mmCIF file of C-alpha atoms in Angstrom:
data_model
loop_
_atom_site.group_PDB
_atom_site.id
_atom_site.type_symbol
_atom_site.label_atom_id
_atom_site.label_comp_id
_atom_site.label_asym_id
_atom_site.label_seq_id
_atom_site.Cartn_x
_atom_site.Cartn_y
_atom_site.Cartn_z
ATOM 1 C CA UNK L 8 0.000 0.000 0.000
ATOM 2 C CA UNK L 9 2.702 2.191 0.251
ATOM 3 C CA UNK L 10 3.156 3.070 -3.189
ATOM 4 C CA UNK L 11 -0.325 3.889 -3.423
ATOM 5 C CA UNK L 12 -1.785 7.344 -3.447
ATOM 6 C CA UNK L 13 -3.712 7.920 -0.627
ATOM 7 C CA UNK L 14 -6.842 7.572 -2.672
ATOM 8 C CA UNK L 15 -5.918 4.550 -3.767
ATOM 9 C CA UNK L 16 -5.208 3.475 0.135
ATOM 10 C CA UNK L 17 -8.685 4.030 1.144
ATOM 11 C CA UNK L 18 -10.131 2.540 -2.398
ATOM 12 C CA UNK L 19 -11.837 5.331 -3.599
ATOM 13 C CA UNK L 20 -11.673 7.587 -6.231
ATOM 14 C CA UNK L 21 -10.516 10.854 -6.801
ATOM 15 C CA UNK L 22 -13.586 12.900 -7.417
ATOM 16 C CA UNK L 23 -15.904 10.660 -4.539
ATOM 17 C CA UNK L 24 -17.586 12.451 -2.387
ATOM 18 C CA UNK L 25 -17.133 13.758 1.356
ATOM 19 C CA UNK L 26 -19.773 11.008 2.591
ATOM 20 C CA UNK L 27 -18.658 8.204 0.467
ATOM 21 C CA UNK L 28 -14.611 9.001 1.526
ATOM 22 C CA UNK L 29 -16.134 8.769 4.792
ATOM 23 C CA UNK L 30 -18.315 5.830 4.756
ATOM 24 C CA UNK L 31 -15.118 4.190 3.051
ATOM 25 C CA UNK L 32 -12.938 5.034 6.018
ATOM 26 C CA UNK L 33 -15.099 3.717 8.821
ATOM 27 C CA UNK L 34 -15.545 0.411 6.891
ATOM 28 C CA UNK L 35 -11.293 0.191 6.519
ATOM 29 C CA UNK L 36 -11.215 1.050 9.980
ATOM 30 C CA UNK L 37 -13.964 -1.700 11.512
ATOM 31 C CA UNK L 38 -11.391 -4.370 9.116
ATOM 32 C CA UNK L 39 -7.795 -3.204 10.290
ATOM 33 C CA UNK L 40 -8.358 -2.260 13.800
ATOM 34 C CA UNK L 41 -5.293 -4.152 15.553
ATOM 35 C CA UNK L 42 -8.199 -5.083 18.058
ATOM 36 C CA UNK L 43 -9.955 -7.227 15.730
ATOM 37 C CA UNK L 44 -7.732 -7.728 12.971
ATOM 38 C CA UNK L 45 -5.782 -10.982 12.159
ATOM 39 C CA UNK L 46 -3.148 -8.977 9.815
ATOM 40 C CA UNK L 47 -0.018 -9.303 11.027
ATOM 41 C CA UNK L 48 0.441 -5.511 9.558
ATOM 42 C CA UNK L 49 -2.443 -4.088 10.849
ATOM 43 C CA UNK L 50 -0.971 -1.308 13.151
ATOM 44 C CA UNK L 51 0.871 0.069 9.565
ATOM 45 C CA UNK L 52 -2.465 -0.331 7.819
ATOM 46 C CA UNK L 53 -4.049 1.272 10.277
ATOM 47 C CA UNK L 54 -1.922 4.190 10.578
ATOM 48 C CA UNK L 55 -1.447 4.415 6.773
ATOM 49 C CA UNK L 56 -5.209 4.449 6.328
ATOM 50 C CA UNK L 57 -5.542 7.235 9.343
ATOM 51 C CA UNK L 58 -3.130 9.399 7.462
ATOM 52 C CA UNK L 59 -4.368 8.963 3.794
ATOM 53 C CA UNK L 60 -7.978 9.952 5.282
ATOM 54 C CA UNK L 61 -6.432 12.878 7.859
ATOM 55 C CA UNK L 62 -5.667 14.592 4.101
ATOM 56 C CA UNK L 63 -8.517 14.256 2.256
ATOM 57 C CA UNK L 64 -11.067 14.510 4.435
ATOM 58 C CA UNK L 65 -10.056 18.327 4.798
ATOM 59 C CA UNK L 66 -10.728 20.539 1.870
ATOM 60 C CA UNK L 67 -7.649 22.710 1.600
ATOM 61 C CA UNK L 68 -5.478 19.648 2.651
ATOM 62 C CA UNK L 69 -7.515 17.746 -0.284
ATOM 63 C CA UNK L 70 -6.992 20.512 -2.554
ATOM 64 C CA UNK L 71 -3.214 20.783 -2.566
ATOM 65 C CA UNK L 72 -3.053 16.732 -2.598
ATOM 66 C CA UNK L 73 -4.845 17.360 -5.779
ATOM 67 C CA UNK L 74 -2.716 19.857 -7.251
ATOM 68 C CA UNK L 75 0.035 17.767 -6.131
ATOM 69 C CA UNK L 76 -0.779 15.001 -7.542
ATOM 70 C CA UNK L 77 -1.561 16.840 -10.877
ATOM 71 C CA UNK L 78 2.092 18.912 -10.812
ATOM 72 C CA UNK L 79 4.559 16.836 -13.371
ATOM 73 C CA UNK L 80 7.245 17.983 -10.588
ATOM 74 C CA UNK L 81 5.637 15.312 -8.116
ATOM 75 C CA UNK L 82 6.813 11.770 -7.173
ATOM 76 C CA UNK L 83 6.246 9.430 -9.382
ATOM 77 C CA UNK L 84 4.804 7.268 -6.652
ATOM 78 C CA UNK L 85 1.447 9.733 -6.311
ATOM 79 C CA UNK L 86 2.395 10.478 -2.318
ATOM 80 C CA UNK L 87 4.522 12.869 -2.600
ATOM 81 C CA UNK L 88 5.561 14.855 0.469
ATOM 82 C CA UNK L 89 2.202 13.905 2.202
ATOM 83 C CA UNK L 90 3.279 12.114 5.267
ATOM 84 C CA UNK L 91 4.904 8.756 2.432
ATOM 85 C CA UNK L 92 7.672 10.419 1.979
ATOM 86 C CA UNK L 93 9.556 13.764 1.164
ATOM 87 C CA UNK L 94 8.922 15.959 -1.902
ATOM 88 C CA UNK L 95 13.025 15.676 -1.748
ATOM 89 C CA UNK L 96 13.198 11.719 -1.603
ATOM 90 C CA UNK L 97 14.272 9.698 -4.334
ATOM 91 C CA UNK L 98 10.969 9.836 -6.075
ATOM 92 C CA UNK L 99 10.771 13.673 -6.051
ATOM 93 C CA UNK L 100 11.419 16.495 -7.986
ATOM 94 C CA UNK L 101 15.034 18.148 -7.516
ATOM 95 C CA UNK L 102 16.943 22.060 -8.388
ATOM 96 C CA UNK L 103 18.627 21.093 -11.293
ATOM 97 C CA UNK L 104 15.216 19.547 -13.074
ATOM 98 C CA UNK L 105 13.699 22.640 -12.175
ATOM 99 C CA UNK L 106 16.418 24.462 -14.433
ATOM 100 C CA UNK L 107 16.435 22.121 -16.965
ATOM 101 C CA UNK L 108 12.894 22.708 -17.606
ATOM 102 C CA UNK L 109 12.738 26.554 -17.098
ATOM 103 C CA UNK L 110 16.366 27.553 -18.198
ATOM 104 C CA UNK L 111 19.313 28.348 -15.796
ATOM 105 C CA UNK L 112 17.311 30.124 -13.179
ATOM 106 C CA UNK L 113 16.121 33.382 -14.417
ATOM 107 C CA UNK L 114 13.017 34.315 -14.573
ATOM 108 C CA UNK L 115 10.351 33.425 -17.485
ATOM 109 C CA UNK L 116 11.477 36.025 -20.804
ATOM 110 C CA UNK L 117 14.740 37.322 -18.843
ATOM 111 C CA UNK L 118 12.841 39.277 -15.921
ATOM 112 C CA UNK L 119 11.083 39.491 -13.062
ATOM 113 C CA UNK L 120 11.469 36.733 -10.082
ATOM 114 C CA UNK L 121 14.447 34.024 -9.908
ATOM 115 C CA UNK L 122 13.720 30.472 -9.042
ATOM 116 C CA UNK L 123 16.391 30.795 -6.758
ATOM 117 C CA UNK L 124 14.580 33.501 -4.828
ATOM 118 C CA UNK L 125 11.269 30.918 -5.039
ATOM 119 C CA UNK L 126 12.929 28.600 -2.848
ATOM 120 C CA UNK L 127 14.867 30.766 -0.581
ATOM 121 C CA UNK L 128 11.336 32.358 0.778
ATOM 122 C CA UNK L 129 9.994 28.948 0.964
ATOM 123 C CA UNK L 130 13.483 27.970 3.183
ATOM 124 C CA UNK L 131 15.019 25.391 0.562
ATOM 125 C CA UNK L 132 17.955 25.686 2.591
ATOM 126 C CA UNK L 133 20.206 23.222 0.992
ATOM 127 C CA UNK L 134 20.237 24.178 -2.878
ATOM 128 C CA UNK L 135 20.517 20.270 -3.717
ATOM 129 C CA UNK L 136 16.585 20.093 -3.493
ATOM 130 C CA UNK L 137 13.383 21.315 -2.273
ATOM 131 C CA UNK L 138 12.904 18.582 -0.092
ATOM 132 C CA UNK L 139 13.722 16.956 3.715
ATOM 133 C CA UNK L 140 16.913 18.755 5.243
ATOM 134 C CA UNK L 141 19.218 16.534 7.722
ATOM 135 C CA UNK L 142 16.925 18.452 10.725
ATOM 136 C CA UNK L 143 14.560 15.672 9.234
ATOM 137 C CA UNK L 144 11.925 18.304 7.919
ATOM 138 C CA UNK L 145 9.453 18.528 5.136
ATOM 139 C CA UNK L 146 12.179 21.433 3.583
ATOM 140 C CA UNK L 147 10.866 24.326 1.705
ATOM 141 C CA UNK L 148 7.274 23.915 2.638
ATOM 142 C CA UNK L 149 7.561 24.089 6.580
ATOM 143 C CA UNK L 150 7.644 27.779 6.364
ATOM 144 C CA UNK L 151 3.944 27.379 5.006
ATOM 145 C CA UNK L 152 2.908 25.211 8.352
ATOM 146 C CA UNK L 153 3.622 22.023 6.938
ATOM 147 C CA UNK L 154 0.943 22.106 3.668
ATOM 148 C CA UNK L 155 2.569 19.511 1.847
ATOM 149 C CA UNK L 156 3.137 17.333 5.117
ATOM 150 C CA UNK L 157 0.680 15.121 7.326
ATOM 151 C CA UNK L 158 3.106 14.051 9.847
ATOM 152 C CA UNK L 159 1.885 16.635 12.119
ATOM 153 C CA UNK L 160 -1.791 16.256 11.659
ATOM 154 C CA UNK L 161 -3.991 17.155 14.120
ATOM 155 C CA UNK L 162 -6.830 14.621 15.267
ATOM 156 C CA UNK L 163 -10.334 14.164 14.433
ATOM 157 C CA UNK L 164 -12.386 16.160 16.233
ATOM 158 C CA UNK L 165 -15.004 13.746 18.396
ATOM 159 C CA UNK L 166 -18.916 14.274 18.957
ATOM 160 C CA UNK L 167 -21.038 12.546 21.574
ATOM 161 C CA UNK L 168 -24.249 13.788 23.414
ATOM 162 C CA UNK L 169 -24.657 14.590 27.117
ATOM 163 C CA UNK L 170 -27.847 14.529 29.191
ATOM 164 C CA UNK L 171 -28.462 18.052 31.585
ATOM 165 C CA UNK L 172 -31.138 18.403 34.042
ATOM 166 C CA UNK L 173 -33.296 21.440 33.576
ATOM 167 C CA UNK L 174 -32.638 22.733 36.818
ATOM 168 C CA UNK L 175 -28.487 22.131 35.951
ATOM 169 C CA UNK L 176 -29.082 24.610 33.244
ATOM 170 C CA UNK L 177 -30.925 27.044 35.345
ATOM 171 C CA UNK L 178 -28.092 27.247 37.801
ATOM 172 C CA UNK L 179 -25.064 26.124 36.082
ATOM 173 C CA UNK L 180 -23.609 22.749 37.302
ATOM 174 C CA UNK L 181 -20.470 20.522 36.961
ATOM 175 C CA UNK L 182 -21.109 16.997 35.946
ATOM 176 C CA UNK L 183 -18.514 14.214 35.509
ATOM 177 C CA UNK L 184 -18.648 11.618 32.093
ATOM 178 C CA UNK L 185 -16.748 8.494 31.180
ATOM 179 C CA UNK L 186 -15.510 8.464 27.502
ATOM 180 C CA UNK L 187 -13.723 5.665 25.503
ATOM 181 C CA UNK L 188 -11.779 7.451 23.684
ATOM 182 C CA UNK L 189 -8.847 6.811 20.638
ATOM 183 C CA UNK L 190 -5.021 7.434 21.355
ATOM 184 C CA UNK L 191 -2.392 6.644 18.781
ATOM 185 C CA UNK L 192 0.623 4.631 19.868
ATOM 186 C CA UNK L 193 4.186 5.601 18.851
ATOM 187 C CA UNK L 194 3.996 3.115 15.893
ATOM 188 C CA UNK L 195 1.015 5.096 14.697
ATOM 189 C CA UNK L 196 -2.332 2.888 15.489
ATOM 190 C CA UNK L 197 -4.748 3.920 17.310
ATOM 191 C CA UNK L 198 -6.176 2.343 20.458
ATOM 192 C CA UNK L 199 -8.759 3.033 23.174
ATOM 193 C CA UNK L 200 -8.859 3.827 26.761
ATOM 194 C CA UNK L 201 -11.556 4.927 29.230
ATOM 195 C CA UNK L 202 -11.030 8.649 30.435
ATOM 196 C CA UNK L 203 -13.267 10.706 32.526
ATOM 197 C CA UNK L 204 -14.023 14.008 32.508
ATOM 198 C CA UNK L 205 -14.830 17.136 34.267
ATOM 199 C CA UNK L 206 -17.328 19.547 32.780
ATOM 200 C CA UNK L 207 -19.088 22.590 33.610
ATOM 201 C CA UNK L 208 -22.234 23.238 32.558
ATOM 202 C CA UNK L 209 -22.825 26.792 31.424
ATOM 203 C CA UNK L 210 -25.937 28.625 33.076
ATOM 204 C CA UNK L 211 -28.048 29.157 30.295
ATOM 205 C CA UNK L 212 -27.384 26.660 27.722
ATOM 206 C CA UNK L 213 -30.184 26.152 25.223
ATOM 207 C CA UNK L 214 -31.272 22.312 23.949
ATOM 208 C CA UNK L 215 -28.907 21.199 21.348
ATOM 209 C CA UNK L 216 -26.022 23.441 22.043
ATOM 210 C CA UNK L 217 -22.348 21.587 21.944
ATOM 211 C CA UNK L 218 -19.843 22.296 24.672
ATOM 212 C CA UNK L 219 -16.065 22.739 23.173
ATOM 213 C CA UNK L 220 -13.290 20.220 24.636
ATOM 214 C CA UNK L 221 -10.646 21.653 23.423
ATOM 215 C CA UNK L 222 -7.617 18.886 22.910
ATOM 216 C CA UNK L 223 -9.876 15.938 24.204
ATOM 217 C CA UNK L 224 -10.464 14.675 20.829
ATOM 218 C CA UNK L 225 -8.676 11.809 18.897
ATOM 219 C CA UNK L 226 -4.699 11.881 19.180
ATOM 220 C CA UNK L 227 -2.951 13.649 16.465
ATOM 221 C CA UNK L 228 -0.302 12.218 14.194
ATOM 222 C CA UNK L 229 2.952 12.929 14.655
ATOM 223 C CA UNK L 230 3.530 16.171 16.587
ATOM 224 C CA UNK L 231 -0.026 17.207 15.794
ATOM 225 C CA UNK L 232 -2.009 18.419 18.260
ATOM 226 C CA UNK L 233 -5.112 16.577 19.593
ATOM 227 C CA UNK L 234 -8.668 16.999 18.024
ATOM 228 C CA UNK L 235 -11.508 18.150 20.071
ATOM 229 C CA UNK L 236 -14.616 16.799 21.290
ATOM 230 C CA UNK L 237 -18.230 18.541 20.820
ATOM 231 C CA UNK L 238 -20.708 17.369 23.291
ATOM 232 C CA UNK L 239 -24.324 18.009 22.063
ATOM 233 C CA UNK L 240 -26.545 19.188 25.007
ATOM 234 C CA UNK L 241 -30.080 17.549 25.283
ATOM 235 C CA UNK L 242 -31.602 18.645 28.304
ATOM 236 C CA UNK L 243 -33.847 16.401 30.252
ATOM 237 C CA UNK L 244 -37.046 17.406 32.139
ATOM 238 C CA UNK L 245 -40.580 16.222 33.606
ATOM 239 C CA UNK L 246 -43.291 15.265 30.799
ATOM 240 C CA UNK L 247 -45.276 18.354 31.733
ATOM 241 C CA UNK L 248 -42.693 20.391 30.804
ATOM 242 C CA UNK L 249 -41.397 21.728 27.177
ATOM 243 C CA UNK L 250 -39.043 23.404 25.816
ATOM 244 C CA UNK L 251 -38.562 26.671 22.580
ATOM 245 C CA UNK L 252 -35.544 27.798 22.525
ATOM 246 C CA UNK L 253 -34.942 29.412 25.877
ATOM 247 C CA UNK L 254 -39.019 29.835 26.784
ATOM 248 C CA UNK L 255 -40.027 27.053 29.003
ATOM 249 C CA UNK L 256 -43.580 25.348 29.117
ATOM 250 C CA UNK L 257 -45.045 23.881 32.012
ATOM 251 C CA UNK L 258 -48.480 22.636 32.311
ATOM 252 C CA UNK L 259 -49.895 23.536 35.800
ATOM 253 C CA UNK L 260 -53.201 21.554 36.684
ATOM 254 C CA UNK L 261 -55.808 23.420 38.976
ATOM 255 C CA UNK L 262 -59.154 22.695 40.491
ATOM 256 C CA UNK L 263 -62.780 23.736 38.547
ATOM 257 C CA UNK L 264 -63.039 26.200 41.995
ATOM 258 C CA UNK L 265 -59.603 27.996 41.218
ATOM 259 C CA UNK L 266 -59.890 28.412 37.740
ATOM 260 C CA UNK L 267 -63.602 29.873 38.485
ATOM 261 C CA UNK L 268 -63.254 31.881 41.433
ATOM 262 C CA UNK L 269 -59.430 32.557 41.254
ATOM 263 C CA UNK L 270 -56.918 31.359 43.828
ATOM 264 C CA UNK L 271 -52.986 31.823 44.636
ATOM 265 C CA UNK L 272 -51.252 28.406 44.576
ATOM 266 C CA UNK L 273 -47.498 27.539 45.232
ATOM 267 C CA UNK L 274 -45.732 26.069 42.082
ATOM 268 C CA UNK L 275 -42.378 23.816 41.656
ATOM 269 C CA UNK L 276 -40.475 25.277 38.364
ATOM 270 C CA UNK L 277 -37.403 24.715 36.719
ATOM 271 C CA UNK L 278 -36.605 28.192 38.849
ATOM 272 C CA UNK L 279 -37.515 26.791 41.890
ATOM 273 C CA UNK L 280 -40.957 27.375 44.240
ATOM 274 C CA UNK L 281 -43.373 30.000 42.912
ATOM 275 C CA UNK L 282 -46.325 32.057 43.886
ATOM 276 C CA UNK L 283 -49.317 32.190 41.490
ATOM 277 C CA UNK L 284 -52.184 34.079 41.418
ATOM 278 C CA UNK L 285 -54.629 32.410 39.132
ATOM 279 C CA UNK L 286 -56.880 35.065 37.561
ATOM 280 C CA UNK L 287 -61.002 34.773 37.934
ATOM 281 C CA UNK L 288 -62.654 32.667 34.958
ATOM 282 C CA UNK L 289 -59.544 31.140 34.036
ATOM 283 C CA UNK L 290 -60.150 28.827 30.847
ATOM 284 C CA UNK L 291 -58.344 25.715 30.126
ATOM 285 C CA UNK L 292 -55.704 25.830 27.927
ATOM 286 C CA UNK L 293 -54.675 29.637 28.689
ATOM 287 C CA UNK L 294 -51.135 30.701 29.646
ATOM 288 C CA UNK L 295 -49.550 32.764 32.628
ATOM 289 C CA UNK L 296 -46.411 34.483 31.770
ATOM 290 C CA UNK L 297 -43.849 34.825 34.466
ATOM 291 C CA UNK L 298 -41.518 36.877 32.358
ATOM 292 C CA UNK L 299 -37.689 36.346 32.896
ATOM 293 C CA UNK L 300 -38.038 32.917 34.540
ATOM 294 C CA UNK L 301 -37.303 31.004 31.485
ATOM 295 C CA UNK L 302 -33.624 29.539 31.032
ATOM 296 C CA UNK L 303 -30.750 32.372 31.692
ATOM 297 C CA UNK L 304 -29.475 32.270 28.237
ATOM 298 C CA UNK L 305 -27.650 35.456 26.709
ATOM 299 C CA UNK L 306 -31.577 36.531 26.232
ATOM 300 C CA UNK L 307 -33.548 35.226 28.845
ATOM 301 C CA UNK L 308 -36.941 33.493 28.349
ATOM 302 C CA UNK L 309 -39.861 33.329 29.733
ATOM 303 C CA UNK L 310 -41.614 30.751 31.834
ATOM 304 C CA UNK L 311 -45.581 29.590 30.726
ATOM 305 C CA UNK L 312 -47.932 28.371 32.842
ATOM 306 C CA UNK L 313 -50.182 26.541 30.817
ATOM 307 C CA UNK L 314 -53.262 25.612 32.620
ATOM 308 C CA UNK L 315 -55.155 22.696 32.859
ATOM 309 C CA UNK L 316 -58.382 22.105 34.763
ATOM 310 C CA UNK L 317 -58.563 19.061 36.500
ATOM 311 C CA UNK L 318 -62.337 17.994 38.101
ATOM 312 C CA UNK L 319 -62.827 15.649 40.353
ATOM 313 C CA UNK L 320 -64.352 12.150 40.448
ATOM 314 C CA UNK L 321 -67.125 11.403 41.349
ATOM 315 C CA UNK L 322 -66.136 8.341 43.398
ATOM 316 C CA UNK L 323 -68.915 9.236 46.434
ATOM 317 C CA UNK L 324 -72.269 10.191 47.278
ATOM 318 C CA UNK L 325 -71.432 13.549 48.726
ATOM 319 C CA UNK L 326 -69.358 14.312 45.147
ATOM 320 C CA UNK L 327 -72.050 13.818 42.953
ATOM 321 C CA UNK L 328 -74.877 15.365 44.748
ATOM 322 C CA UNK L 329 -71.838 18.672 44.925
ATOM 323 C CA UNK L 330 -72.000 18.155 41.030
ATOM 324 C CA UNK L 331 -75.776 17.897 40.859
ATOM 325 C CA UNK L 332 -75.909 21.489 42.904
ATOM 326 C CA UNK L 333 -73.412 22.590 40.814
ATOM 327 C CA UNK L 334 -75.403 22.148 37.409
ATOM 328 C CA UNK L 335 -78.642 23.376 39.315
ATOM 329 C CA UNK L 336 -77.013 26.391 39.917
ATOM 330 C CA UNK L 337 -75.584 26.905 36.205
ATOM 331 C CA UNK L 338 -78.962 25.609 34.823
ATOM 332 C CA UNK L 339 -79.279 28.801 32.447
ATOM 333 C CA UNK L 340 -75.498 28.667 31.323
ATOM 334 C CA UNK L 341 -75.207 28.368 27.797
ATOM 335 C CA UNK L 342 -72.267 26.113 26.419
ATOM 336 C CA UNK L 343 -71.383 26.687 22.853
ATOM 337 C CA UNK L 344 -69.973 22.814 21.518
#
């Protein structure tokens, strides 16, 4: 595999798509993993895999891989000075092909830029070649961050989901979550080890917000940093409760009495204990807004009441003949159905 081009490594070709690369990648994956694999040379697989897909999954890294592999100056071998080998290996380009292509290192017509100059602002160094220097460098290109090299590529960034209490949210709160997570070995695979975490909670956060990890991701390759992981909020709460955006819903049940005659009733909300007055020939199905008590996000919401009327059953003697006076004394009330 190691004369293949990286698109070649993960069987694809070079104009598929960002889901079929993908769907490509996790299959490879599932079939090397030194965890489940019988190939003797499944940690090189592995790690040759990881860093054909750490390149073309991104779309800048793609694009220069591209051009790369399009440039007649490139190895011959298609990987070039992405993470294979160096663009100053044996399969590169070197100075003197340069000149012998464009003349003896003037600039196109006689004017204008030197080649020379080129490769002194892209730190050549050595004027033997544009590739590795004895530091063991990608050469010319580091001074660009390493474009034409994925030895220092940083990890995949990780997403999972965590479950927050309403009343976490309302307050802010620090909860505690096992992960198993992927860390590359020196040799380059990758394997997996239970971590926990720490987090905070920020006061306010909405329903499907993600919390930034920074560095908690996958392992990076090489010297490259670690990815990060995105943890998708879903907030969890009682079934007479919903949630838009920062305005909270919560269905309050009262008596036939209360919603008639009006009443003040204590309420447990999200915001803790509340006061209510419930207004005179309150209907079912009508909402009390307690403005500002919704979730402290950067705009606060508001907290609904939304009211239910509840009656009675009429399980005894005494309760029906209360209904009976009841519809006696609303004989002339008109219903419309």
């Amino acid at each position: 595999m190691a004369e293949k081009n990286y698109y070649d490594i993960l069987g694809v070709k070079k104009d598929a798509s960002d889901a079929d690369i993908k769907k490509r990648y996790r299959k490879l994956v599932r079939q090397f993993h030194p965890d489940v694999s019988d190939d003797p040379d499944a940690d090189n697989k592995i790690a040759e895999i990881n860093n054909a897909y750490e390149t073309i999954r991104d779309k800048d890294k793609r694009a220069e891989y591209d051009a790369m592999l399009d440039n007649p100056f490139a190895s011959q071998g298609g990987a070039g000075g992405f993470g294979g080998q160096s663009a100053g290996g044996q399969s590169g380009f070197r100075w003197e092909d340069m000149k012998d292509q464009f003349g003896d290192g003037e600039a196109f017509g006689g004017g204008g830029f030197r080649f020379d100059d080129i490769f002194s602002a892209f730190g050549r160094g050595a004027r033997g070649s544009a590739g590795a220097q004895s530091s063991g460098t990608s050469g010319g290109f580091d001074q660009f961050g390493g474009g034409f090299g994925a030895q220092d590529s940083k990890g995949q960034d990780q997403h999972a989901e965590i479950s927050v209490d309403l009343a976490s949210v309302y307050s802010g709160d620090d909860y505690s979550i096992k992960l198993n997570v992927p860390v590359r070995k020196p040799n380059g695979s990758v394997d997996y080890e239970n971590k926990t975490l720490k987090i905070k909670i920020p006061k306010g956060i909405t329903d499907g917000k993600q919390i930034r990890l920074a560095g908690q991701g996958a392992a990076g390759h090489g010297g490259g940093k670690n990815g990060d992981l995105f943890l998708k909020v879903k907030i969890t709460h009682s079934d007479n409760i919903r949630l838009e955006g920062a305005d909270v819903y919560q269905t309050l049940n009262i008596a036939p009495w209360e919603a008639a005659l009006g009443d003040k009733v204590n309420v447990t909300t999200p915001t803790g204990t509340l006061g209510v007055s419930i207004p005179k020939n309150s209907k079912s199905g009508s909402n009390l807004r307690l403005k500002g008590k919704g979730i402290p996000a950067k705009h606060t919401g508001d907290l609904y009441l939304t009211l239910n009327i509840v009656n009675p059953e009429v399980n005894t003697d005494e309760a029906k003949q209360a209904y009976e006076q009841l519809k006696q004394a609303f004989a002339d009330t008109s219903i419309h159905r």
